[in-house]
Coordinates of C-alpha atoms and ligand atoms in Angstrom, one line a residue:
X1 CA 13.4 23.4 -27.8
X2 CA 14.0 24.8 -31.7
X3 CA 11.1 24.2 -34.2
X4 CA 14.2 22.4 -36.2
X5 CA 15.1 19.6 -33.6
X6 CA 11.3 19.2 -32.5
X7 CA 10.7 18.0 -35.8
X8 CA 13.5 15.8 -35.8
X9 CA 11.5 13.7 -32.8
X10 CA 8.9 11.0 -32.8
X11 CA 5.4 11.7 -31.8
X12 CA 5.8 10.2 -28.2
X13 CA 9.5 12.2 -28.0
X14 CA 7.9 15.9 -28.7
X15 CA 5.4 15.1 -26.5
X16 CA 8.2 14.1 -23.7
X17 CA 9.6 18.0 -24.7
X18 CA 6.6 19.8 -24.4
X19 CA 5.6 18.2 -21.1
X20 CA 9.4 19.1 -20.1
X21 CA 8.8 22.4 -21.0
X22 CA 5.6 22.6 -19.4
X23 CA 7.0 21.3 -16.2
X24 CA 9.9 24.1 -16.3
X25 CA 7.4 26.4 -15.9
X26 CA 4.7 25.7 -14.3
X27 CA 5.5 22.7 -11.6
X28 CA 3.6 22.9 -8.1
X29 CA 5.6 23.6 -5.3
X30 CA 5.3 20.7 -2.8
X31 CA 8.0 20.6 0.5
X32 CA 9.4 17.0 -0.9
X33 CA 10.1 18.4 -4.6
X34 CA 13.1 19.8 -5.8
X35 CA 12.8 22.8 -8.4
X36 CA 13.3 21.6 -12.0
X37 CA 16.9 22.0 -12.5
X38 CA 18.0 21.6 -9.3
X39 CA 19.6 19.0 -7.5
X40 CA 17.4 15.9 -6.5
X41 CA 15.5 16.6 -3.5
X42 CA 15.8 13.7 -0.6
X43 CA 15.2 10.3 -0.6
X44 CA 13.1 9.9 2.6
X45 CA 11.2 12.8 1.4
X46 CA 10.3 11.6 -1.8
X47 CA 9.9 7.9 -0.7
X48 CA 7.6 9.4 2.6
X49 CA 5.5 11.4 -0.2
X50 CA 5.0 8.8 -2.2
X51 CA 3.6 6.7 0.5
X52 CA 1.3 8.7 2.1
X53 CA 0.2 9.9 -1.2
X54 CA -1.0 6.1 -2.0
X55 CA -4.9 6.9 -2.0
X56 CA -4.6 10.3 -0.7
X57 CA -5.1 13.4 -2.7
X58 CA -2.1 15.6 -2.4
X59 CA -4.3 18.6 0.2
X60 CA -5.2 16.5 2.2
X61 CA -1.1 14.9 2.5
X62 CA 0.4 18.6 2.5
X63 CA 0.0 19.5 6.2
X64 CA 0.7 15.6 7.3
X65 CA 3.9 15.3 5.5
X66 CA 5.0 18.4 7.1
X67 CA 3.8 16.9 10.6
X68 CA 5.9 13.8 10.0
X69 CA 8.9 15.4 8.2
X70 CA 9.3 18.0 11.4
X71 CA 8.6 15.3 14.2
X72 CA 11.3 12.5 12.2
X73 CA 13.4 14.2 10.3
X74 CA 15.1 11.9 8.9
X75 CA 14.8 8.0 8.4
X76 CA 16.7 7.1 11.2
X77 CA 15.2 9.3 13.3
X78 CA 11.6 7.7 11.7
X79 CA 12.5 4.2 12.6
X80 CA 14.0 4.7 16.3
X81 CA 10.0 6.5 16.8
X82 CA 7.5 3.3 18.4
X83 CA 5.0 1.6 16.6
X84 CA 2.3 3.6 18.9
X85 CA 3.6 7.1 18.0
X86 CA 4.3 6.6 14.2
X87 CA 0.6 4.9 13.8
X88 CA -0.8 7.9 16.2
X89 CA 0.9 10.0 13.8
X90 CA -0.4 8.4 10.7
X91 CA -4.0 8.4 12.2
X92 CA -6.6 9.8 10.2
X93 CA -4.5 9.4 6.8
X94 CA -6.3 6.0 6.1
X95 CA -5.1 2.9 4.8
X96 CA -3.3 1.6 7.7
X97 CA -0.9 -1.6 6.0
X98 CA 0.5 1.6 4.3
X99 CA 1.7 2.6 7.8
X100 CA 2.8 -1.1 9.1
X101 CA 4.8 -0.9 6.1
X102 CA 5.9 2.3 6.6
X103 CA 7.6 1.2 10.1
X104 CA 9.1 -1.1 8.7
X105 CA 10.8 -0.4 5.3
X106 CA 12.3 2.9 8.0
X107 CA 13.8 0.5 9.9
X108 CA 15.0 -1.9 7.2
X109 CA 16.5 1.6 4.9
X110 CA 18.2 2.6 9.1
X111 CA 19.8 -0.6 9.1
X112 CA 20.9 -0.9 5.2
X113 CA 22.9 2.8 5.5
X114 CA 20.5 4.7 3.3
X115 CA 17.8 3.9 0.2
X116 CA 19.4 1.3 -2.6
X117 CA 19.4 4.1 -5.3
X118 CA 17.9 2.0 -8.2
X119 CA 14.1 0.8 -8.8
X120 CA 15.1 -3.0 -8.7
X121 CA 16.7 -2.2 -4.8
X122 CA 14.3 -0.2 -3.7
X123 CA 11.5 -2.8 -5.1
X124 CA 13.3 -5.2 -2.0
X125 CA 12.3 -3.0 0.6
X126 CA 8.4 -3.4 2.8
X127 CA 5.7 -2.0 1.1
X128 CA 7.8 -0.9 -2.6
X129 CA 6.0 -1.6 -5.0
X130 CA 6.5 -1.2 -8.8
X131 CA 5.1 2.7 -9.1
X132 CA 6.4 4.0 -5.7
X133 CA 10.8 2.2 -6.6
X134 CA 10.4 3.7 -10.0
X135 CA 9.0 6.9 -9.0
X136 CA 11.6 7.5 -5.8
X137 CA 14.3 6.2 -8.3
X138 CA 13.8 8.6 -11.0
X139 CA 13.3 11.6 -9.0
X140 CA 15.5 11.1 -6.3
X141 CA 18.6 9.1 -8.2
X142 CA 17.9 10.3 -11.2
X143 CA 17.9 6.6 -12.6
X144 CA 15.6 6.4 -16.1
X145 CA 12.7 4.5 -14.4
X146 CA 9.0 5.1 -15.7
X147 CA 6.7 5.6 -12.6
X148 CA 3.2 4.3 -14.2
X149 CA 0.3 5.2 -11.7
X150 CA -3.4 5.7 -12.8
X151 CA -2.5 9.6 -13.7
X152 CA 0.4 8.1 -16.2
X153 CA -1.8 5.5 -17.5
X154 CA -4.6 7.8 -18.1
X155 CA -2.8 10.5 -19.8
X156 CA -0.4 7.9 -22.0
X157 CA -3.5 6.3 -23.3
X158 CA -5.1 9.4 -24.4
X159 CA -2.4 10.4 -26.0
X160 CA -1.7 7.1 -27.9
X161 CA -5.5 6.0 -28.4
X162 CA -4.8 3.4 -26.3
X163 CA -6.6 1.3 -24.3
X164 CA -4.6 -2.8 -23.8
X165 CA -2.4 -2.2 -20.9
X166 CA 0.4 -3.4 -21.9
X167 CA 0.3 -1.0 -24.7
X168 CA 0.4 1.6 -22.7
X169 CA 3.4 0.6 -20.9
X170 CA 5.6 0.5 -23.5
X171 CA 4.2 3.7 -25.2
X172 CA 4.8 5.3 -21.3
X173 CA 8.2 3.6 -20.9
X174 CA 9.1 4.6 -24.9
X175 CA 8.3 8.4 -23.7
X176 CA 10.1 8.7 -20.8
X177 CA 13.7 11.1 -21.8
X178 CA 17.3 10.1 -20.7
X179 CA 18.8 11.6 -17.8
X180 CA 15.1 13.6 -16.8
X181 CA 12.6 11.3 -15.8
X182 CA 12.2 12.4 -12.0
X183 CA 11.0 16.0 -14.1
X184 CA 9.2 13.6 -16.0
X185 CA 7.4 11.3 -13.4
X186 CA 6.2 14.7 -11.6
X187 CA 5.3 17.1 -14.9
X188 CA 3.2 13.8 -15.7
X189 CA 1.6 14.3 -11.8
X190 CA 1.0 17.6 -12.4
X191 CA -0.6 17.1 -16.0
X192 CA -3.1 14.2 -14.4
X193 CA -3.7 16.3 -11.1
X194 CA -4.0 19.6 -13.1
X195 CA -5.5 19.5 -16.8
X196 CA -5.5 15.5 -17.7
X197 CA -8.2 14.7 -15.3
X198 CA -10.2 11.7 -15.1
X199 CA -13.2 13.3 -15.7
X200 CA -13.8 16.6 -18.1
X201 CA -10.1 16.8 -18.9
X202 CA -9.2 20.5 -19.8
X203 CA -7.9 20.3 -23.6
X204 CA -8.1 22.8 -24.6
X205 CA -5.1 24.7 -22.2
X206 CA -2.8 21.3 -22.7
X207 CA 0.3 21.5 -23.5
X208 CA 0.3 18.5 -25.5
X209 CA -2.2 18.9 -27.4
X210 CA -0.6 18.6 -30.7
X211 CA 0.1 15.5 -30.6
X212 CA -2.8 13.8 -28.7
X213 CA -5.0 11.0 -30.7
X214 CA -8.0 11.0 -28.4
X215 CA -7.7 14.6 -28.7
X216 CA -7.7 14.7 -32.2
X217 CA -10.7 12.0 -32.4
X218 CA -12.8 14.3 -30.1
X219 CA -13.1 12.0 -27.7
X220 CA -10.8 11.9 -24.8
X221 CA -12.7 10.5 -21.7
X222 CA -13.1 7.3 -23.8
X223 CA -9.2 6.0 -22.8
X224 CA -8.3 4.1 -20.9
X225 CA -10.8 1.7 -20.6
X226 CA -13.2 2.4 -18.0
X227 CA -13.7 -0.3 -15.0
X228 CA -17.3 -0.9 -13.9
X229 CA -17.8 -0.2 -10.0
X230 CA -19.1 -3.3 -8.3
X231 CA -21.5 -2.6 -5.4
X232 CA -20.1 -3.1 -1.9
X233 CA -21.7 -5.0 0.7
X234 CA -22.4 -3.8 4.1
X235 CA -21.6 -4.8 7.8
X236 CA -22.8 -4.1 10.6
X237 CA -20.0 -3.9 13.7
X238 CA -20.7 -3.1 17.5
X239 CA -18.1 -0.5 19.5
X240 CA -18.1 -0.8 23.1
X241 CA -18.8 2.4 25.4
X242 CA -17.1 2.4 28.6
X243 CA -17.2 5.7 30.3
X244 CA -15.7 6.6 33.6
X245 CA -14.3 9.4 35.7
X246 CA -14.5 11.8 32.1
X247 CA -12.0 8.1 30.4
X248 CA -13.6 5.9 28.3
X249 CA -12.3 2.2 27.6
X250 CA -9.9 2.3 24.5
X251 CA -7.8 -1.2 22.6
X252 CA -5.9 -1.2 20.5
X253 CA -7.0 -3.4 17.3
X254 CA -5.6 -7.0 16.5
X255 CA -2.2 -6.0 14.4
X256 CA -3.4 -8.1 11.2
X257 CA -6.2 -7.0 9.3
X258 CA -8.3 -3.8 8.9
X259 CA -7.1 -0.6 11.1
X260 CA -4.5 -2.7 12.7
X261 CA -2.4 -1.6 15.8
X262 CA -5.0 1.3 15.3
X263 CA -6.6 2.9 18.6
X264 CA -9.7 2.1 18.8
X265 CA -12.9 1.7 21.1
X266 CA -13.5 -2.6 21.8
X267 CA -16.3 -3.6 19.7
X268 CA -17.5 -6.7 17.9
X269 CA -16.5 -8.5 14.6
X270 CA -18.0 -6.7 11.5
X271 CA -20.8 -9.1 9.8
X272 CA -23.7 -9.2 8.0
X273 CA -26.6 -8.7 10.2
X274 CA -28.7 -6.1 11.7
X275 CA -28.2 -3.0 13.6
X276 CA -29.0 -3.1 17.4
X277 CA -32.0 -1.4 19.3
X278 CA -29.8 0.3 21.6
X279 CA -27.5 1.8 20.0
X280 CA -26.3 5.7 21.4
X281 CA -25.1 6.4 17.9
X282 CA -24.1 4.8 14.3
X283 CA -21.1 5.3 12.2
X284 CA -21.3 4.6 8.3
X285 CA -17.8 4.8 6.6
X286 CA -17.1 3.3 3.5
X287 CA -13.7 0.8 3.3
X288 CA -12.9 -0.7 0.1
X289 CA -14.0 -3.6 -0.4
X290 CA -17.5 -3.1 2.0
X291 CA -19.2 -0.8 3.6
X292 CA -19.6 -1.0 7.5
X293 CA -22.8 1.0 10.3
X294 CA -20.8 0.5 13.0
X295 CA -23.5 0.6 16.5
X296 CA -22.0 2.5 19.8
X297 CA -23.1 0.7 22.5
X298 CA -23.1 1.5 26.3
X299 CA -21.5 -1.2 27.9
X300 CA -22.8 -2.1 32.0
X301 CA -20.2 -5.0 31.7
X302 CA -16.1 -4.9 32.5
X303 CA -13.8 -3.9 30.2
X304 CA -11.3 -5.7 28.3
X305 CA -8.0 -6.8 30.3
X306 CA -6.0 -5.6 27.5
X307 CA -5.9 -1.5 27.1
X308 CA -6.6 1.6 28.8
X309 CA -8.7 4.6 30.0
X310 CA -8.4 7.6 28.0
X311 CA -8.8 10.5 29.7
X312 CA -11.8 12.5 27.9
X313 CA -9.7 15.7 27.5
X314 CA -6.6 14.2 25.9
X315 CA -8.8 12.2 23.2
X316 CA -6.8 13.8 20.6
X317 CA -3.6 12.3 21.7
X318 CA -4.8 8.7 22.0
X319 CA -4.5 9.0 18.1
X320 CA -7.6 7.4 16.4
X321 CA -8.5 6.5 13.3
X322 CA -11.1 8.5 11.4
X323 CA -13.7 5.6 12.3
X324 CA -13.3 6.1 15.6
X325 CA -12.9 10.1 16.4
X326 CA -16.1 10.2 14.5
X327 CA -17.8 7.6 17.0
X328 CA -16.2 9.7 19.6
X329 CA -17.4 13.3 18.7
X330 CA -20.5 11.7 18.3
X331 CA -21.3 10.0 20.7
X332 CA -20.0 13.4 22.9
X333 CA -21.9 15.5 21.3
X334 CA -24.9 13.6 21.2
X335 CA -25.7 10.3 23.4
X336 CA -29.1 10.0 21.7
X337 CA -29.1 10.4 18.6
X338 CA -29.1 7.2 15.7
X339 CA -28.9 8.8 13.0
X340 CA -26.3 6.8 10.3
X341 CA -23.0 10.0 10.3
X342 CA -21.3 9.3 7.2
X343 CA -17.4 9.2 8.6
X344 CA -14.8 10.4 6.1
X345 CA -14.1 7.1 3.0
X346 CA -11.4 4.9 4.2
X347 CA -9.6 7.2 6.6
Ligands
LIG1 FE1 -5.2 14.9 -21.8 FE2 -6.7 16.4 -23.6 FE3 -4.2 16.7 -23.2 FE4 -4.7 14.8 -24.3 S1 -5.0 16.8 -24.6 S2 -3.3 14.9 -23.0 S3 -6.9 14.1 -23.7 S4 -5.7 16.9 -21.4

């Protein structure tokens, strides 16, 4: 933008213009995006990526997104798939409540004949909160909605040296450029990922440096308010290992609760307690609100009534979440070790 025009704008508008200029030449190429200045991407792809990206990194999501889209290229195809197929494809991405909401949302959208095209309409769908609704409305439908996630909150807090959440929200809303909310949201996501990171922001290469109040103060990392982490309680659980004819017995976890609807080894509830003496392996796993030691014990008893024998040669097709996938691998590779093994967090 010409310098004379830039002078007419206020601080927030100038920052938004500089962000858009930067995004035009530096946008990340991602399979759910359209390049800046081209037609908006398919809302199905935008929605799917936003659901997958909640609590999961772009690096981890990208190959899984490609697999999902190849298997179910449209929301109608996804809506027609069985719960087991979708949960199996989701295995390893963690936060399984997202997968259950994804299934419910796909079926709702397919029944309606398409996604609503406003943030208010999108918010009525299962599992779509304020942020996701605003992001899909802005990116896929060109609505002037303001999608505020932790990245955008951090950048806006630093730009304006703000700590109060309501003030940060108001400042973010005032920045959204009319007709370009989608590029603005994606530009902010890129800036938050590559430059204005939570720790050690790269202010020297930031296109918004001239407009940044926290940089001027010399303490960008003081904004927004830092949260103090509470120590998580620790629990123990048993997983029973039934094996015969090169197959192990698996069950489906109850629909409600952690890892709901996912394939698993049969087992006990997860409670405070102690490690058993006869575990053939122990897996340590971090959930959001507690850590777990899952102790795998060989069972001589009959397996539960409901479940199936999964051939060990086809264990990858069982759709096990990371906790149980790691448990099976640990037993197969060691069978005698008892030291805790860390499984990928929340996966
Ligand atoms: Fe973030 Fe630094 Fe850029 Fe300010 S100058 S927006 S703190 S990277």
